CSV table of C-alpha atoms in Angstrom, one decimal:
chain,number,residue,atom,x,y,z
F,119,UNK,CA,40.4,98.4,-158.5
F,120,UNK,CA,42.6,101.4,-157.6
F,121,UNK,CA,43.6,102.7,-154.2
F,122,UNK,CA,41.0,105.5,-154.3
F,123,UNK,CA,38.3,103.0,-154.8
F,124,UNK,CA,39.3,100.5,-152.1
F,125,UNK,CA,37.6,100.9,-148.8
F,126,UNK,CA,38.7,97.6,-147.4
F,127,UNK,CA,42.1,97.8,-148.5
F,128,UNK,CA,42.6,101.2,-147.2
F,129,UNK,CA,41.0,99.9,-143.7
F,130,UNK,CA,43.5,96.9,-143.6
F,131,UNK,CA,46.5,99.2,-144.5
F,132,UNK,CA,45.4,101.7,-141.7
F,133,UNK,CA,44.8,99.2,-139.1
F,134,UNK,CA,48.2,97.4,-139.9
F,135,UNK,CA,50.2,100.7,-139.7
F,136,UNK,CA,48.5,102.2,-136.8
F,137,UNK,CA,46.9,99.5,-134.9
F,138,UNK,CA,43.5,101.4,-135.1
F,139,UNK,CA,41.1,102.3,-137.8
F,140,UNK,CA,37.8,104.0,-138.6
F,141,UNK,CA,34.5,102.0,-139.2
F,142,UNK,CA,34.5,99.8,-142.4
F,143,UNK,CA,30.8,100.1,-143.2
F,144,UNK,CA,28.9,97.4,-145.1
F,145,UNK,CA,25.7,98.4,-147.0
F,146,UNK,CA,22.9,96.4,-149.1
F,147,UNK,CA,19.6,97.0,-150.4
F,148,UNK,CA,18.3,94.0,-148.3
F,149,UNK,CA,19.9,94.2,-145.2
F,150,UNK,CA,20.5,97.0,-142.4
F,151,UNK,CA,24.0,98.6,-142.3
F,152,UNK,CA,26.5,96.4,-141.0
F,153,UNK,CA,30.2,96.9,-140.1
F,154,UNK,CA,33.3,94.6,-140.3
F,155,UNK,CA,35.6,94.8,-137.1
F,156,UNK,CA,38.9,95.4,-138.5
F,157,UNK,CA,40.7,93.2,-135.7
F,158,UNK,CA,38.9,90.0,-137.1
F,159,UNK,CA,40.6,90.5,-140.6
F,160,UNK,CA,44.0,90.0,-138.6
F,161,UNK,CA,43.0,87.0,-136.4
F,162,UNK,CA,45.4,84.2,-135.7
F,163,UNK,CA,44.7,80.5,-136.1
F,164,UNK,CA,43.7,80.3,-132.3
F,165,UNK,CA,41.1,82.9,-132.8
F,166,UNK,CA,39.7,81.7,-136.1
F,167,UNK,CA,36.1,80.2,-136.2
F,168,UNK,CA,36.2,76.4,-136.1
F,169,UNK,CA,35.3,75.8,-139.6
F,170,UNK,CA,38.1,78.2,-140.6
F,171,UNK,CA,40.5,76.2,-138.5
F,172,UNK,CA,39.2,72.9,-140.0
F,173,UNK,CA,40.2,74.2,-143.3
F,174,UNK,CA,43.7,75.4,-142.3
F,175,UNK,CA,44.1,71.9,-141.0
F,176,UNK,CA,43.0,70.2,-144.0
F,177,UNK,CA,45.2,72.2,-146.5
F,178,UNK,CA,47.9,70.3,-148.1
F,179,UNK,CA,50.3,70.9,-151.0
F,180,UNK,CA,50.8,73.8,-152.9
F,181,UNK,CA,47.9,76.2,-151.8
F,182,UNK,CA,46.1,79.1,-153.4
F,183,UNK,CA,44.4,81.5,-150.9
F,184,UNK,CA,41.8,83.4,-152.9
F,185,UNK,CA,40.7,86.8,-151.5
F,186,UNK,CA,43.4,86.6,-148.9
F,187,UNK,CA,42.8,90.3,-147.5
F,188,UNK,CA,45.2,90.8,-144.7
F,189,UNK,CA,46.7,87.4,-145.2
F,190,UNK,CA,45.8,85.8,-141.9
F,191,UNK,CA,44.9,82.4,-143.4
F,192,UNK,CA,48.2,82.5,-145.5
F,193,UNK,CA,50.2,83.2,-142.5
F,194,UNK,CA,48.7,80.3,-140.5
F,195,UNK,CA,49.6,78.0,-143.4
F,196,UNK,CA,53.1,79.5,-143.6
F,197,UNK,CA,53.6,78.6,-140.1
F,198,UNK,CA,52.9,75.1,-140.9
F,199,UNK,CA,55.4,74.9,-143.8
F,200,UNK,CA,52.9,74.9,-146.5
F,201,UNK,CA,53.7,76.8,-149.6
F,202,UNK,CA,51.0,79.5,-150.3
F,203,UNK,CA,50.2,81.9,-152.9
F,204,UNK,CA,47.9,84.7,-151.7
F,205,UNK,CA,45.8,86.7,-154.1
F,206,UNK,CA,43.4,89.5,-153.7
F,207,UNK,CA,42.0,92.5,-155.9
F,208,UNK,CA,42.9,95.0,-153.3
F,209,UNK,CA,46.2,96.8,-153.9
F,210,UNK,CA,46.3,97.9,-150.5
F,211,UNK,CA,45.7,94.5,-148.9
F,212,UNK,CA,48.3,92.9,-151.0
F,213,UNK,CA,50.6,95.5,-150.1
F,214,UNK,CA,50.0,94.9,-146.5
F,215,UNK,CA,50.0,91.2,-146.9
F,216,UNK,CA,53.7,91.6,-148.2
F,217,UNK,CA,54.6,93.8,-145.3
F,218,UNK,CA,53.2,91.3,-142.9
F,219,UNK,CA,55.4,88.6,-144.4
F,220,UNK,CA,53.3,86.7,-146.7
F,221,UNK,CA,55.8,85.3,-149.1
F,222,UNK,CA,53.8,85.3,-152.3
F,223,UNK,CA,51.3,88.0,-152.3
F,224,UNK,CA,50.0,88.9,-155.7
F,225,UNK,CA,47.4,91.4,-157.2
F,226,UNK,CA,45.2,88.9,-159.0
F,227,UNK,CA,41.7,88.3,-160.0
F,228,UNK,CA,40.8,84.5,-159.5
F,229,UNK,CA,38.7,84.7,-162.6
F,230,UNK,CA,41.8,85.4,-164.8
F,231,UNK,CA,44.3,83.0,-163.4
F,232,UNK,CA,45.7,80.4,-165.5
F,233,UNK,CA,49.0,78.5,-166.1
F,234,UNK,CA,49.6,77.5,-162.3
F,235,UNK,CA,48.0,74.6,-160.5
F,236,UNK,CA,47.2,74.2,-156.9
F,237,UNK,CA,46.7,71.2,-154.6
F,238,UNK,CA,44.4,73.4,-152.3
F,239,UNK,CA,42.4,76.3,-153.2
F,240,UNK,CA,41.1,78.2,-150.0
F,241,UNK,CA,38.3,80.3,-150.2
F,242,UNK,CA,37.1,81.3,-146.6
F,243,UNK,CA,35.0,84.2,-145.2
F,244,UNK,CA,32.1,83.1,-147.4
F,245,UNK,CA,34.8,82.8,-150.3
F,246,UNK,CA,32.8,81.4,-152.9
F,247,UNK,CA,30.8,84.4,-152.8
F,248,UNK,CA,33.1,85.9,-155.5
F,249,UNK,CA,31.1,83.9,-158.2
F,250,UNK,CA,28.4,86.6,-157.4
F,251,UNK,CA,25.4,84.6,-158.9
F,252,UNK,CA,24.3,81.1,-159.7
F,253,UNK,CA,24.5,81.9,-163.2
F,254,UNK,CA,28.4,82.6,-162.8
F,255,UNK,CA,29.1,79.5,-161.1
F,256,UNK,CA,29.9,77.5,-164.0
F,257,UNK,CA,32.6,80.0,-164.9
F,258,UNK,CA,33.9,79.7,-161.5
F,259,UNK,CA,34.0,75.9,-161.8
F,260,UNK,CA,35.5,76.3,-165.5
F,261,UNK,CA,38.3,78.4,-163.7
F,262,UNK,CA,38.9,75.6,-161.2
F,263,UNK,CA,39.6,73.3,-164.4
F,264,UNK,CA,42.4,75.5,-165.2
F,265,UNK,CA,44.0,76.1,-161.7
F,266,UNK,CA,43.2,73.0,-159.7
F,267,UNK,CA,45.7,70.2,-159.8
F,268,UNK,CA,44.9,66.6,-160.4
F,269,UNK,CA,43.6,65.2,-157.2
F,270,UNK,CA,43.1,68.6,-155.6
F,271,UNK,CA,40.7,70.0,-153.2
F,272,UNK,CA,38.7,73.4,-152.8
F,273,UNK,CA,38.0,74.3,-149.2
F,274,UNK,CA,35.4,77.0,-149.2
F,275,UNK,CA,32.8,78.3,-146.7
F,276,UNK,CA,29.4,79.8,-147.2
F,277,UNK,CA,26.1,80.2,-145.5
F,278,UNK,CA,22.5,79.3,-146.1
F,279,UNK,CA,20.9,82.9,-145.3
F,280,UNK,CA,17.3,81.5,-145.9
F,281,UNK,CA,16.8,82.1,-141.9
F,282,UNK,CA,17.0,85.8,-142.5
F,283,UNK,CA,13.7,85.8,-144.3
F,284,UNK,CA,11.9,84.0,-141.5
F,285,UNK,CA,10.3,81.4,-143.9
F,286,UNK,CA,8.9,83.8,-146.6
F,287,UNK,CA,11.7,83.9,-149.2
F,288,UNK,CA,11.8,87.3,-151.2
F,289,UNK,CA,10.5,87.0,-154.9
F,290,UNK,CA,14.0,87.0,-156.6
F,291,UNK,CA,15.9,84.6,-158.8
F,292,UNK,CA,17.8,83.0,-155.6
F,293,UNK,CA,17.6,84.5,-152.3
F,294,UNK,CA,21.3,83.9,-151.8
F,295,UNK,CA,22.2,86.5,-154.5
F,296,UNK,CA,22.9,89.7,-152.8
F,297,UNK,CA,24.6,92.9,-153.6
F,298,UNK,CA,26.8,95.2,-151.5
F,299,UNK,CA,29.1,98.2,-151.3
F,300,UNK,CA,31.5,99.1,-148.5
F,301,UNK,CA,32.4,102.7,-147.1
F,302,UNK,CA,35.7,103.7,-145.0
F,303,UNK,CA,35.9,107.2,-144.0
F,304,UNK,CA,35.6,109.1,-147.3
F,305,UNK,CA,36.2,106.3,-149.7
F,306,UNK,CA,33.2,104.7,-151.2
F,307,UNK,CA,33.4,101.3,-153.1
F,308,UNK,CA,31.6,100.3,-156.0
F,309,UNK,CA,28.5,98.0,-155.6
F,310,UNK,CA,29.4,94.2,-156.0
F,311,UNK,CA,27.4,91.1,-156.3
F,312,UNK,CA,27.8,88.4,-153.6
F,313,UNK,CA,26.6,84.8,-153.4
F,314,UNK,CA,25.5,82.9,-150.3
F,315,UNK,CA,24.7,79.6,-151.4
F,316,UNK,CA,23.3,76.6,-149.5
F,317,UNK,CA,24.8,73.3,-149.3
F,318,UNK,CA,22.2,71.5,-151.4
F,319,UNK,CA,22.3,73.9,-154.3
F,320,UNK,CA,26.2,74.0,-154.1
F,321,UNK,CA,26.2,70.0,-154.3
F,322,UNK,CA,23.6,70.2,-157.1
F,323,UNK,CA,25.7,72.9,-159.2
F,324,UNK,CA,29.0,71.1,-158.6
F,325,UNK,CA,27.6,67.9,-159.9
F,326,UNK,CA,26.4,69.6,-163.1
F,327,UNK,CA,29.9,70.8,-163.6
F,328,UNK,CA,31.9,67.6,-163.0
F,329,UNK,CA,32.8,68.1,-159.5
F,330,UNK,CA,31.6,66.6,-156.1
F,331,UNK,CA,30.8,69.0,-153.1
F,332,UNK,CA,30.6,67.7,-149.6
F,333,UNK,CA,30.1,69.5,-146.4
F,334,UNK,CA,32.9,68.7,-143.8
F,335,UNK,CA,32.1,71.0,-140.9
F,336,UNK,CA,29.2,73.2,-139.8
F,337,UNK,CA,29.4,76.4,-138.0
F,338,UNK,CA,27.1,78.0,-135.4
F,339,UNK,CA,25.1,80.1,-137.6
F,340,UNK,CA,24.0,78.4,-140.6
F,341,UNK,CA,27.6,78.4,-142.1
F,342,UNK,CA,29.4,75.5,-143.5
F,343,UNK,CA,32.7,74.4,-144.8
F,344,UNK,CA,32.5,72.4,-148.1
F,345,UNK,CA,35.4,70.4,-149.7
F,346,UNK,CA,35.0,70.3,-153.7
F,347,UNK,CA,36.8,67.9,-155.8
F,348,UNK,CA,36.7,66.5,-159.2
F,349,UNK,CA,34.6,63.5,-159.9
């Protein structure tokens, strides 16, 4: 991803530098246009949703914050004395994290990571969605094999979006496989796949790949926090 094709990164950078920003718009073939309020990407621990606070509380040891965006979770961890590496594929987001004081912010794709291992891997804001599809989840678990330390844990949240379809699921492979693109002012991002996975399916796929998934917290709107460990 380059800076000219990075609407979220540009929005994060503008908001950090000026305290204000335009609309970060989100589009999907399945849903109406939405918007990400920029201030929510700069929230502190006290203003995070309960399941995110729970994840911060459960983090321990060397921690990897995947898709860290502006670094709000990494900063909360640093305040607790936890060593954290924050990664994102957005150059402007990484630049902003460094300016905000994230001590180890890297431009890095999770799917190409290897060589370093972490006790906790944090994937919040529907973070497991980076897998994109159910078909790619085994590759996601395969990457865990390379970066999750012995006895380590993954803390990730997702949502069961079946409620959106009011009991009549669409005719598609899996209703949680969606696609989106973002726009910020004159910057238009490329479409990307995103996975919303229900808890039962996550448990099943985890077991098939040698892991155990358990729900440790539930949110107010069909969302949940899962803890994933090796069997």
